[in-house]
CSV table of C-alpha atoms in Angstrom, one decimal:
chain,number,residue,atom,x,y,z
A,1,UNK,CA,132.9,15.0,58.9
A,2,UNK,CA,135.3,12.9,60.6
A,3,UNK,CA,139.0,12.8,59.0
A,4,UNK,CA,141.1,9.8,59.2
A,5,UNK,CA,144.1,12.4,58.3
A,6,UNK,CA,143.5,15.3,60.3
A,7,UNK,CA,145.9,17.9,58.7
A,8,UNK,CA,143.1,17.9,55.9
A,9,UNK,CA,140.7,19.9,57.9
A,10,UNK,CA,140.8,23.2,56.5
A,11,UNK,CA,140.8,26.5,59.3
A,12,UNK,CA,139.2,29.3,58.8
A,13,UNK,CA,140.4,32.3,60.4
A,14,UNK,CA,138.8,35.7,61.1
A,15,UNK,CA,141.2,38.3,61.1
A,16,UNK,CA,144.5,38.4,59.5
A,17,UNK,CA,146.8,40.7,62.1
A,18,UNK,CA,149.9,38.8,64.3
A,19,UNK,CA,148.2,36.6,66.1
A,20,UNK,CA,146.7,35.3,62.7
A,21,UNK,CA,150.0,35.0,61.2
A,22,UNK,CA,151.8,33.0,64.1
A,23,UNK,CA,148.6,30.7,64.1
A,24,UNK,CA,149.3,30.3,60.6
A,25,UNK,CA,153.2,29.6,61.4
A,26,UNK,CA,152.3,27.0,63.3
A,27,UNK,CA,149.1,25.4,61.5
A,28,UNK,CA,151.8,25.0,58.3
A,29,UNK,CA,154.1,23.2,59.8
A,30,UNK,CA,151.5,20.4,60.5
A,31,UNK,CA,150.8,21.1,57.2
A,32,UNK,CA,146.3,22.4,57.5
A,33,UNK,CA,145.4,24.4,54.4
A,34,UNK,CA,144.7,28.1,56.3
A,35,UNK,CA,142.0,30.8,55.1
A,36,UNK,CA,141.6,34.0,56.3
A,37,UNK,CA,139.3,36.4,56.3
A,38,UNK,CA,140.3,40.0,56.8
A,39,UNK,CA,139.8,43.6,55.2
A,40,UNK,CA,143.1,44.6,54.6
A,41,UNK,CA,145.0,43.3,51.4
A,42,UNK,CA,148.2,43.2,52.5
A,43,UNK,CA,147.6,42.7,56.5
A,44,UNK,CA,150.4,40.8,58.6
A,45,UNK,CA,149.0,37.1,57.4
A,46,UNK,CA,148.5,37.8,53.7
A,47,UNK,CA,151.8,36.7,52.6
A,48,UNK,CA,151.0,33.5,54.0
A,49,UNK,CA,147.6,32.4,54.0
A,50,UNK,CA,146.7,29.9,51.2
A,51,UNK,CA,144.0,31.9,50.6
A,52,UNK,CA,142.5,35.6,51.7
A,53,UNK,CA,138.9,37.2,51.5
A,54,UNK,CA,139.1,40.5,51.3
A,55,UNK,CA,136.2,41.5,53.3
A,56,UNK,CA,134.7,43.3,56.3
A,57,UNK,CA,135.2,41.2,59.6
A,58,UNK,CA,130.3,42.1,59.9
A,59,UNK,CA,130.1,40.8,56.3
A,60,UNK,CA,127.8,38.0,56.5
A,61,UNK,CA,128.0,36.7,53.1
A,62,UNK,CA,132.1,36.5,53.1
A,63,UNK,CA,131.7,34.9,56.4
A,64,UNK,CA,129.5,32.6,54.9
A,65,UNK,CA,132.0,32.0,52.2
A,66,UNK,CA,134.8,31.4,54.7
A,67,UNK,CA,132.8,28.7,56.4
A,68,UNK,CA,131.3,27.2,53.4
A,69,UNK,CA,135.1,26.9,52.1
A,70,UNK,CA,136.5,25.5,55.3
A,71,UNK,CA,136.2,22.7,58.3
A,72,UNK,CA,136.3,25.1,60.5
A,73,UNK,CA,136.9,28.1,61.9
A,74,UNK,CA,138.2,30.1,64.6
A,75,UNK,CA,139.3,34.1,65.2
A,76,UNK,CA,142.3,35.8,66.2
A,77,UNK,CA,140.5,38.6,68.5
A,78,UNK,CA,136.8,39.3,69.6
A,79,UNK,CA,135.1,42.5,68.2
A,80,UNK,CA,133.3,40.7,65.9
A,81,UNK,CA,129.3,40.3,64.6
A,82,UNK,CA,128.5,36.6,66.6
A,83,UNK,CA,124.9,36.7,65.3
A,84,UNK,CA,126.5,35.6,61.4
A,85,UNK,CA,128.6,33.0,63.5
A,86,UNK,CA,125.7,31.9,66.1
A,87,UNK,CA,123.7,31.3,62.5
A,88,UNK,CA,126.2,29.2,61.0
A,89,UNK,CA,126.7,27.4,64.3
A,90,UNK,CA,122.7,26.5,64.4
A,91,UNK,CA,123.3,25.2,60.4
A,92,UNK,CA,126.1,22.5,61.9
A,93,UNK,CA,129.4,24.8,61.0
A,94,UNK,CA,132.4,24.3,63.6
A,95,UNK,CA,133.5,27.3,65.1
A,96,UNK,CA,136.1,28.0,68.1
A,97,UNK,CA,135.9,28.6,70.3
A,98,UNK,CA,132.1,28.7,69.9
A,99,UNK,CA,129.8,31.5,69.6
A,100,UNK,CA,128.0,31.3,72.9
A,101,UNK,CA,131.5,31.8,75.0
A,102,UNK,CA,132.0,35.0,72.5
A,103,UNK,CA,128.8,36.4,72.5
A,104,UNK,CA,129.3,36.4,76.5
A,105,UNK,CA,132.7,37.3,76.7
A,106,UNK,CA,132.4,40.4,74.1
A,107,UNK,CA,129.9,42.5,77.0
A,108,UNK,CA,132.4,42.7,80.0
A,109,UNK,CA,129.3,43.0,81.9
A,110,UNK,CA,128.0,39.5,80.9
A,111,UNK,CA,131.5,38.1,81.5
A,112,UNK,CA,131.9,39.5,85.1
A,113,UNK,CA,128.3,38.3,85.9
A,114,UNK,CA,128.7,34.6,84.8
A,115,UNK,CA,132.3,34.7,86.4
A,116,UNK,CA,130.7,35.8,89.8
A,117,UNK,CA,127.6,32.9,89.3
A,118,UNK,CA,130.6,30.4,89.1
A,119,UNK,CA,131.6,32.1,92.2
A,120,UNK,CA,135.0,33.0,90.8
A,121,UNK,CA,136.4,36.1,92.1
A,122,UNK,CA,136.1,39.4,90.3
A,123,UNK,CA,136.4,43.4,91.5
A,124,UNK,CA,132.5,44.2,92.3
A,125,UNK,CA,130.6,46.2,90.0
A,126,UNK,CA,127.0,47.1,88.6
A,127,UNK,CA,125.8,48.2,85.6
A,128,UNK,CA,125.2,52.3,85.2
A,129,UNK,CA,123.4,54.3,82.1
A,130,UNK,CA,124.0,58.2,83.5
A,131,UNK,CA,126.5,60.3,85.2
A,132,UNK,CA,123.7,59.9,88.6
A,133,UNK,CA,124.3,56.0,88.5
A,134,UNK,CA,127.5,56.5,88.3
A,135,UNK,CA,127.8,58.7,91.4
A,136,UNK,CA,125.9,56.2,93.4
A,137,UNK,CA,128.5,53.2,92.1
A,138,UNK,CA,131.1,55.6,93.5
A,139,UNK,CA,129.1,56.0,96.8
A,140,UNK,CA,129.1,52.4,97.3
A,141,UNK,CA,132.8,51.7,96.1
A,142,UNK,CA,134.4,55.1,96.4
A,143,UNK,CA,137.2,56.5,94.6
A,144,UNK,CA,139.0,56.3,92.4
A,145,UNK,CA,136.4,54.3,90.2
A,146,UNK,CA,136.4,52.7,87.2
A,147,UNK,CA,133.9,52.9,84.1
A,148,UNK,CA,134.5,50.8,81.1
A,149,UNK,CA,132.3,50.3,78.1
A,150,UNK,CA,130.9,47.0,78.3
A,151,UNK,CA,131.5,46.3,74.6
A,152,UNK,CA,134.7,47.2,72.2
A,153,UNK,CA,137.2,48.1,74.3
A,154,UNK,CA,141.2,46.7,74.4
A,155,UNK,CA,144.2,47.9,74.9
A,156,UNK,CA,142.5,50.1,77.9
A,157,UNK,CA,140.3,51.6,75.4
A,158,UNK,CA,137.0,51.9,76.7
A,159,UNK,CA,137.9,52.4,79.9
A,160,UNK,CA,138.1,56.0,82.2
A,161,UNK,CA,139.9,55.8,85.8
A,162,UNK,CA,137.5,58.5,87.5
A,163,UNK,CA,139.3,60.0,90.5
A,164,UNK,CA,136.5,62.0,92.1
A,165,UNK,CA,132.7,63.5,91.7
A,166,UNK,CA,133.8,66.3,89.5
A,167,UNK,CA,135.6,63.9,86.8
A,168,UNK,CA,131.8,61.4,86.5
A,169,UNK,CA,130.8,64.1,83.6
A,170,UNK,CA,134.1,63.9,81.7
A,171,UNK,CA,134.5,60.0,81.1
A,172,UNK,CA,130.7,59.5,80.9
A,173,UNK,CA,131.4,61.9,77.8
A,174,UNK,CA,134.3,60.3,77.3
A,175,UNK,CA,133.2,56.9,76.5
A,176,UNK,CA,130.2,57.9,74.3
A,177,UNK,CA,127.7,59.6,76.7
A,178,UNK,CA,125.4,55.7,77.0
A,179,UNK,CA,125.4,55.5,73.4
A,180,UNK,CA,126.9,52.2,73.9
A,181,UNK,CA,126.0,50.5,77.1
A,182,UNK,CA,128.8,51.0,80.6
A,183,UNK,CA,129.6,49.8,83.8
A,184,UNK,CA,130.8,51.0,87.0
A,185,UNK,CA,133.7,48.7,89.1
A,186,UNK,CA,135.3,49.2,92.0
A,187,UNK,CA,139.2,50.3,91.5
A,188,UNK,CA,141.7,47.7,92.7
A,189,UNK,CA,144.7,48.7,93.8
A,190,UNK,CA,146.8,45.3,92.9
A,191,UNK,CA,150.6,45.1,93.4
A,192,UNK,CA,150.9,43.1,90.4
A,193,UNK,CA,149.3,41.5,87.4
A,194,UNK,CA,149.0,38.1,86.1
A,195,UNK,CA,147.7,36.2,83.2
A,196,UNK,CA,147.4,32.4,82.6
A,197,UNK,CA,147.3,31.2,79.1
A,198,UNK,CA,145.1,27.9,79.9
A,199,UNK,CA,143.7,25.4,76.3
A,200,UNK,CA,141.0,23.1,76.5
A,201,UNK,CA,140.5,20.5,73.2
A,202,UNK,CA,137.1,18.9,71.7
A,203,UNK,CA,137.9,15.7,74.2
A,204,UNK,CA,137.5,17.9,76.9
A,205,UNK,CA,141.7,18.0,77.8
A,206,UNK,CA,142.8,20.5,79.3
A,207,UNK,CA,146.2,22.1,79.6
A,208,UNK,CA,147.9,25.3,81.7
A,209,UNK,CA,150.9,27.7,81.0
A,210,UNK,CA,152.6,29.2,83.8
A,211,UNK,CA,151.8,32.9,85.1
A,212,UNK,CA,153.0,35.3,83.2
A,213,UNK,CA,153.5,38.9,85.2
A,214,UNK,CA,152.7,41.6,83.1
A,215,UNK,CA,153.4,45.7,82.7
A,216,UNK,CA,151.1,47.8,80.9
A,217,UNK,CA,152.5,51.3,80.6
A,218,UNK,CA,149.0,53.7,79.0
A,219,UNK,CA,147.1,50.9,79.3
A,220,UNK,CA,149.1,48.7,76.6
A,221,UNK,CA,151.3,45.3,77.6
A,222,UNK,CA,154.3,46.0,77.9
A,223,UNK,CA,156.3,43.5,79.4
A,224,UNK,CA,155.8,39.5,80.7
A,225,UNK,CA,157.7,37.8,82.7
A,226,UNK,CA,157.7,34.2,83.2
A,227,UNK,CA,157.7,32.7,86.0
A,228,UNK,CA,155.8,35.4,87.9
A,229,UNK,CA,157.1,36.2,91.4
A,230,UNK,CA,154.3,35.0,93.1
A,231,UNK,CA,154.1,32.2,95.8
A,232,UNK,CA,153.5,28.6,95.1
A,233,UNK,CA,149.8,28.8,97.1
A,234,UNK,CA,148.8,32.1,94.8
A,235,UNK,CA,150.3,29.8,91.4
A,236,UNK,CA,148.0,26.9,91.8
A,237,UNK,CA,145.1,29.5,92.9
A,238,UNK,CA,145.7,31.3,89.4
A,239,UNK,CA,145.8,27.8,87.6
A,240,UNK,CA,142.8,26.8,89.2
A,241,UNK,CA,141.1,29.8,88.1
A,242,UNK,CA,141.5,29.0,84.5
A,243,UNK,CA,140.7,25.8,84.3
A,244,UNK,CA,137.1,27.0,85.9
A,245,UNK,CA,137.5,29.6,83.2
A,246,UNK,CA,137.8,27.3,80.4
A,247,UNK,CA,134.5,24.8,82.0
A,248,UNK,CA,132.4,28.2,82.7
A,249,UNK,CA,132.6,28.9,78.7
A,250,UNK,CA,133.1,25.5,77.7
A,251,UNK,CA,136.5,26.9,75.5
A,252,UNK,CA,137.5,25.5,72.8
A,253,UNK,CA,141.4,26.4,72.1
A,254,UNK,CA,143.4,29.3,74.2
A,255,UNK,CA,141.7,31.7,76.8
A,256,UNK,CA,143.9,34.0,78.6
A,257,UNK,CA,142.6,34.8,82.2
A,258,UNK,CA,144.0,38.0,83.1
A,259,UNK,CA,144.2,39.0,87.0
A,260,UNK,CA,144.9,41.0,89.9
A,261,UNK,CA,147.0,40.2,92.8
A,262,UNK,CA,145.8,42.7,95.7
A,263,UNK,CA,147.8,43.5,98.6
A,264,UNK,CA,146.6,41.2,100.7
A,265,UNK,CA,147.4,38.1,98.0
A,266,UNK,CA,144.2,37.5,96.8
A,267,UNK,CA,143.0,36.8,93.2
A,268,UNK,CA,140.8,38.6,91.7
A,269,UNK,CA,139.9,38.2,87.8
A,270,UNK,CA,139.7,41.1,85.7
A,271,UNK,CA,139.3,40.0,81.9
A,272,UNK,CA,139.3,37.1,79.8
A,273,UNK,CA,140.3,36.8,75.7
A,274,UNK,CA,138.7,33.3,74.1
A,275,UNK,CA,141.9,33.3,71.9
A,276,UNK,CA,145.9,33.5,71.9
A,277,UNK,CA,147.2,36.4,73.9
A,278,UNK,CA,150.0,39.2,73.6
A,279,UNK,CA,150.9,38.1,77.4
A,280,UNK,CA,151.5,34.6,76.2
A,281,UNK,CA,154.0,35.3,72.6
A,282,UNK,CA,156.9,34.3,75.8
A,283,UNK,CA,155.2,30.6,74.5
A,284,UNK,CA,157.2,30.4,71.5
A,285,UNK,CA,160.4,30.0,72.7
A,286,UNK,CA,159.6,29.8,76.1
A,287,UNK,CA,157.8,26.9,76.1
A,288,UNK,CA,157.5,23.0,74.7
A,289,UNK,CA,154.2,24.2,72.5
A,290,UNK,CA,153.8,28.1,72.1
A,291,UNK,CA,149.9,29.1,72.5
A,292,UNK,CA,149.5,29.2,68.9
A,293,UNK,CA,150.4,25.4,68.2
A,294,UNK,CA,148.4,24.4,70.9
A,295,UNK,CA,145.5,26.8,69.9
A,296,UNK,CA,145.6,24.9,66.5
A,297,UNK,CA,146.1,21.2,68.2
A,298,UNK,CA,142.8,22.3,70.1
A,299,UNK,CA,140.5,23.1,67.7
A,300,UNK,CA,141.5,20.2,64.8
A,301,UNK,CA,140.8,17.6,67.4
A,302,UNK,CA,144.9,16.7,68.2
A,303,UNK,CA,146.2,16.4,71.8
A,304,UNK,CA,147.1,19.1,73.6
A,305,UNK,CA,151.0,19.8,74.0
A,306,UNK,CA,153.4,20.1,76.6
A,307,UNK,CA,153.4,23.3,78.5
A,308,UNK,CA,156.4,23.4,80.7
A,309,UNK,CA,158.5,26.2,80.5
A,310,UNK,CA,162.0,25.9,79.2
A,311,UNK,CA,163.7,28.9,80.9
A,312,UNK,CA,162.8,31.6,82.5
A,313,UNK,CA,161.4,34.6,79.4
A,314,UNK,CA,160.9,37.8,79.2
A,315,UNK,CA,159.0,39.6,76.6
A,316,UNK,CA,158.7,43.2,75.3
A,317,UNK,CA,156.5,44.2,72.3
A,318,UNK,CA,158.0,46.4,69.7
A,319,UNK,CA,155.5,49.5,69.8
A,320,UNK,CA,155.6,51.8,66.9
A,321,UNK,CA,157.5,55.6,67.3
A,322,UNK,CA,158.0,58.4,65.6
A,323,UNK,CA,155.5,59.6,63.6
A,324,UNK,CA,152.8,57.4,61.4
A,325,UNK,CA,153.8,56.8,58.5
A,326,UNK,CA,155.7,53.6,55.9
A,327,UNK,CA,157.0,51.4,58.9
A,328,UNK,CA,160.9,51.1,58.6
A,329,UNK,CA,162.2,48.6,61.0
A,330,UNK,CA,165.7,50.5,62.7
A,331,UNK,CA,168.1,48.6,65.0
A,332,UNK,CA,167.7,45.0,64.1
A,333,UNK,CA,171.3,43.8,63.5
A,334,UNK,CA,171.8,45.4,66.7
A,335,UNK,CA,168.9,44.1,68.2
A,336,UNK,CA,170.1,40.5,67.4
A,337,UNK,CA,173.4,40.4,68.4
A,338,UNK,CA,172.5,40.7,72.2
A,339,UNK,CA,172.2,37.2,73.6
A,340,UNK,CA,169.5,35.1,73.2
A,341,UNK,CA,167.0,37.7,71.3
A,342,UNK,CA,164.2,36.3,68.9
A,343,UNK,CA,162.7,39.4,67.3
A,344,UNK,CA,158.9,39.2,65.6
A,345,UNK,CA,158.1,41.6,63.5
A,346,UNK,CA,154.3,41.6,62.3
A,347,UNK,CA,155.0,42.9,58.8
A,348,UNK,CA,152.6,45.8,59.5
A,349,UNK,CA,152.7,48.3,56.5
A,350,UNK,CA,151.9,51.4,58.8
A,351,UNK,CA,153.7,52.9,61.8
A,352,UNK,CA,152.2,55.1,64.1
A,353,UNK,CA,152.5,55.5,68.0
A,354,UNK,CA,151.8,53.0,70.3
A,355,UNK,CA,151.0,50.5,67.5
A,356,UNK,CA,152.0,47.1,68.1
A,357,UNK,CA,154.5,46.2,65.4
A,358,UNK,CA,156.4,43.7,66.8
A,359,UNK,CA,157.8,42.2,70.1
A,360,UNK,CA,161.3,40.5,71.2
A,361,UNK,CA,161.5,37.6,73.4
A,362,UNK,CA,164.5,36.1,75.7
A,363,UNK,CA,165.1,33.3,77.3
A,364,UNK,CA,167.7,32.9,80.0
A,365,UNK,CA,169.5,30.6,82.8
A,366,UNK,CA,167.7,33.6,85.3
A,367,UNK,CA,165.1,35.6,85.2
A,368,UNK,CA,167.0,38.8,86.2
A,369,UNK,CA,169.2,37.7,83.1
A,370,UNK,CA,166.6,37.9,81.1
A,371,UNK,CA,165.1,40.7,82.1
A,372,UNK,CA,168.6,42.5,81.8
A,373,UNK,CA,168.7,41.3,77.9
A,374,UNK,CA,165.7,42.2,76.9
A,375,UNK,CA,165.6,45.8,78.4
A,376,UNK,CA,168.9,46.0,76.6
A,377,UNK,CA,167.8,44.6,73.1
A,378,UNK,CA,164.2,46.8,73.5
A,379,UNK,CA,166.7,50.0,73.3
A,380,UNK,CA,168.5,49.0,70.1
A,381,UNK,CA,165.1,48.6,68.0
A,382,UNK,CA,162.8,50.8,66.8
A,383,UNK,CA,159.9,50.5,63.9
A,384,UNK,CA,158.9,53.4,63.3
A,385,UNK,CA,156.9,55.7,60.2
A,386,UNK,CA,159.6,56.6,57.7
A,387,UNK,CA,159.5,60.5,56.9
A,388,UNK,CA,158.0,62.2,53.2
């Protein structure tokens, strides 16, 4: 169905956590009727979804239901059953970004080899079932070497840094003894790494953010910083990358393209999200459009937005401490007063350690001023589980 008024469409989203919510904050103010689809009654979106299914992110009937009841639909991370959505694709049903790009980006294995077809560079690796695979993937790449599972893993779950031979038995255990399937790839020792947030629309537009430079600290973001501190040469490199990126998979809506810069200044890709990022939240006050408005611009058929960046930005997420438990937000007056804070906070009901419950962004005249402010701010706030 074509719509003369496009804020008529209605989205569908699957999965109500933050990155649902700020789609949602943006998709209101052009005023689309939003519905999710998420297990959780009172998840970070709830409070302002028109409408919410309370259901299992595999069940095929609420699926069903969601896109019966709406224009479209899109998803706010990837673990998800794509047979129920490769189904309703085949019956006409719009979903984005579509179901082939997801079915290939969920196995890190299919990713890396349609990545390395396109001849776009990625760290080498081969596909192992036993601890005596494994050992000959070390033989050819050495160590330390990296197994991941080739399905479910983020945040660096489902992955094990295995420094020598006798270490091949532990994460082989580790990550479910082939139960599910893995794959070997040779460590890269980068000196830093990048991500591009990169949108393509239903015309076939295509717009890029600057690189973001991130810190993970246990395998979870950290911090980004925009602009990166990379050269000019390695910028339009990493640009270039994603827009092949966003052709290989023919995206629809935001792709992040996360990568490695080695010693020697060469790129190398490591993984890629079909959907708004952590690494790119800098976007909404960073940026003319934040990912999320453009995510939503993409898939209703709009033009894509301006990406410059406004000033420099640092962000920080907001990672819960403490103990789990009733998340109690400490430190925000404080956190607010320093100059040129914007604090999110995801409205998530528990706390526990390491949960993302929020982030903080700043922008600044410098970078190094920015930086400065939000390592200051990022010590003044806490969410954490309140105590019995």
């Amino acid at each position: 169905m074509k719509f003369k008024d496009k804020t008529r469409q209605k989205i569908g989203i699957i999965g109500g956590g933050q990155l649902g919510k700020m789609m949602i904050l943006e998709a209101k103010k052009m005023g689309f009727y939003v519905t999710i689809l998420d297990p959780t009654k009172k998840c970070p979106a709830h409070s302002i979804a028109d409408q919410h299914l309370v259901a299992d992110f595999d069940d095929r009937e609420a699926i069903r239901k969601l896109a019966e009841q709406s224009d479209l639909i899109t998803y706010e991370f990837e673990h998800i059953g794509v047979e129920p959505l490769k189904e309703l694709e085949a019956e006409g049903y719009k979903i984005y970004p579509t179901a082939r790009s997801l079915e290939i980006i969920q196995n890190k294995y299919h990713q890396k080899n349609v990545l390395k077809q396109d001849q776009i560079a990625v760290p080498d690796f081969v596909k192992v079932k036993n601890p005596a695979e494994i050992r000959e993937a070390a033989e050819k790449f050495g160590y330390p070497l990296m197994l991941k599972s080739c399905t479910g893993g983020y945040d660096g779950k489902g992955n094990a840094l295995i420094k020598n031979q006798a270490e091949v038995e532990i994460a082989f255990q580790e990550l479910g003894a082939g139960k599910t399937p893995l794959m070997a790839e040779k460590y890269i020792p980068f000196k830093k790494e990048i991500s591009i947030i990169a949108a393509r629309g239903l015309t076939g537009e295509m717009k890029v953010y600057p690189a973001g430079e991130n810190d993970h600290q246990d395998n979870i973001l950290y911090e980004t910083k925009v602009p990166a501190e990379i050269s000019a040469e390695l910028e339009d490199e990493a640009e270039e990358f994603a827009r092949e990126v966003l052709k290989v998979f023919e995206g629809i809506g935001i792709f992040c393209v996360e990568m490695f810069v080695t010693e020697d200044n060469q790129l190398l890709v490591n993984e890629i999200a079909p959907r708004p990022h952590n690494s790119g939240h800098y976007t909404i006050e960073g940026c003319v459009t934040s990912q999320f408005e453009q995510h939503v611009r993409a898939i209703t058929a709009l033009p894509l937005g301006d990406t410059t960046l406004v000033r420099p930005a640092v962000m920080r997420n907001i990672l819960g401490s403490g103990k789990e438990g009733k998340a109690e937000v400490v430190g925000l007056d404080s956190a607010l007063a320093v100059e040129g804070v914007k604090v999110h906070i995801y409205q998530k009901t528990i706390s526990r350690p390491g949960r993302k419950m929020g982030h903080l962004t700043v922008t600044a005249d410098s970078l190094d001023q920015a930086s400065e402010l939000a390592l200051e701010a990022s010590r003044l706030i806490e969410i954490k589980g309140e105590k019995n």
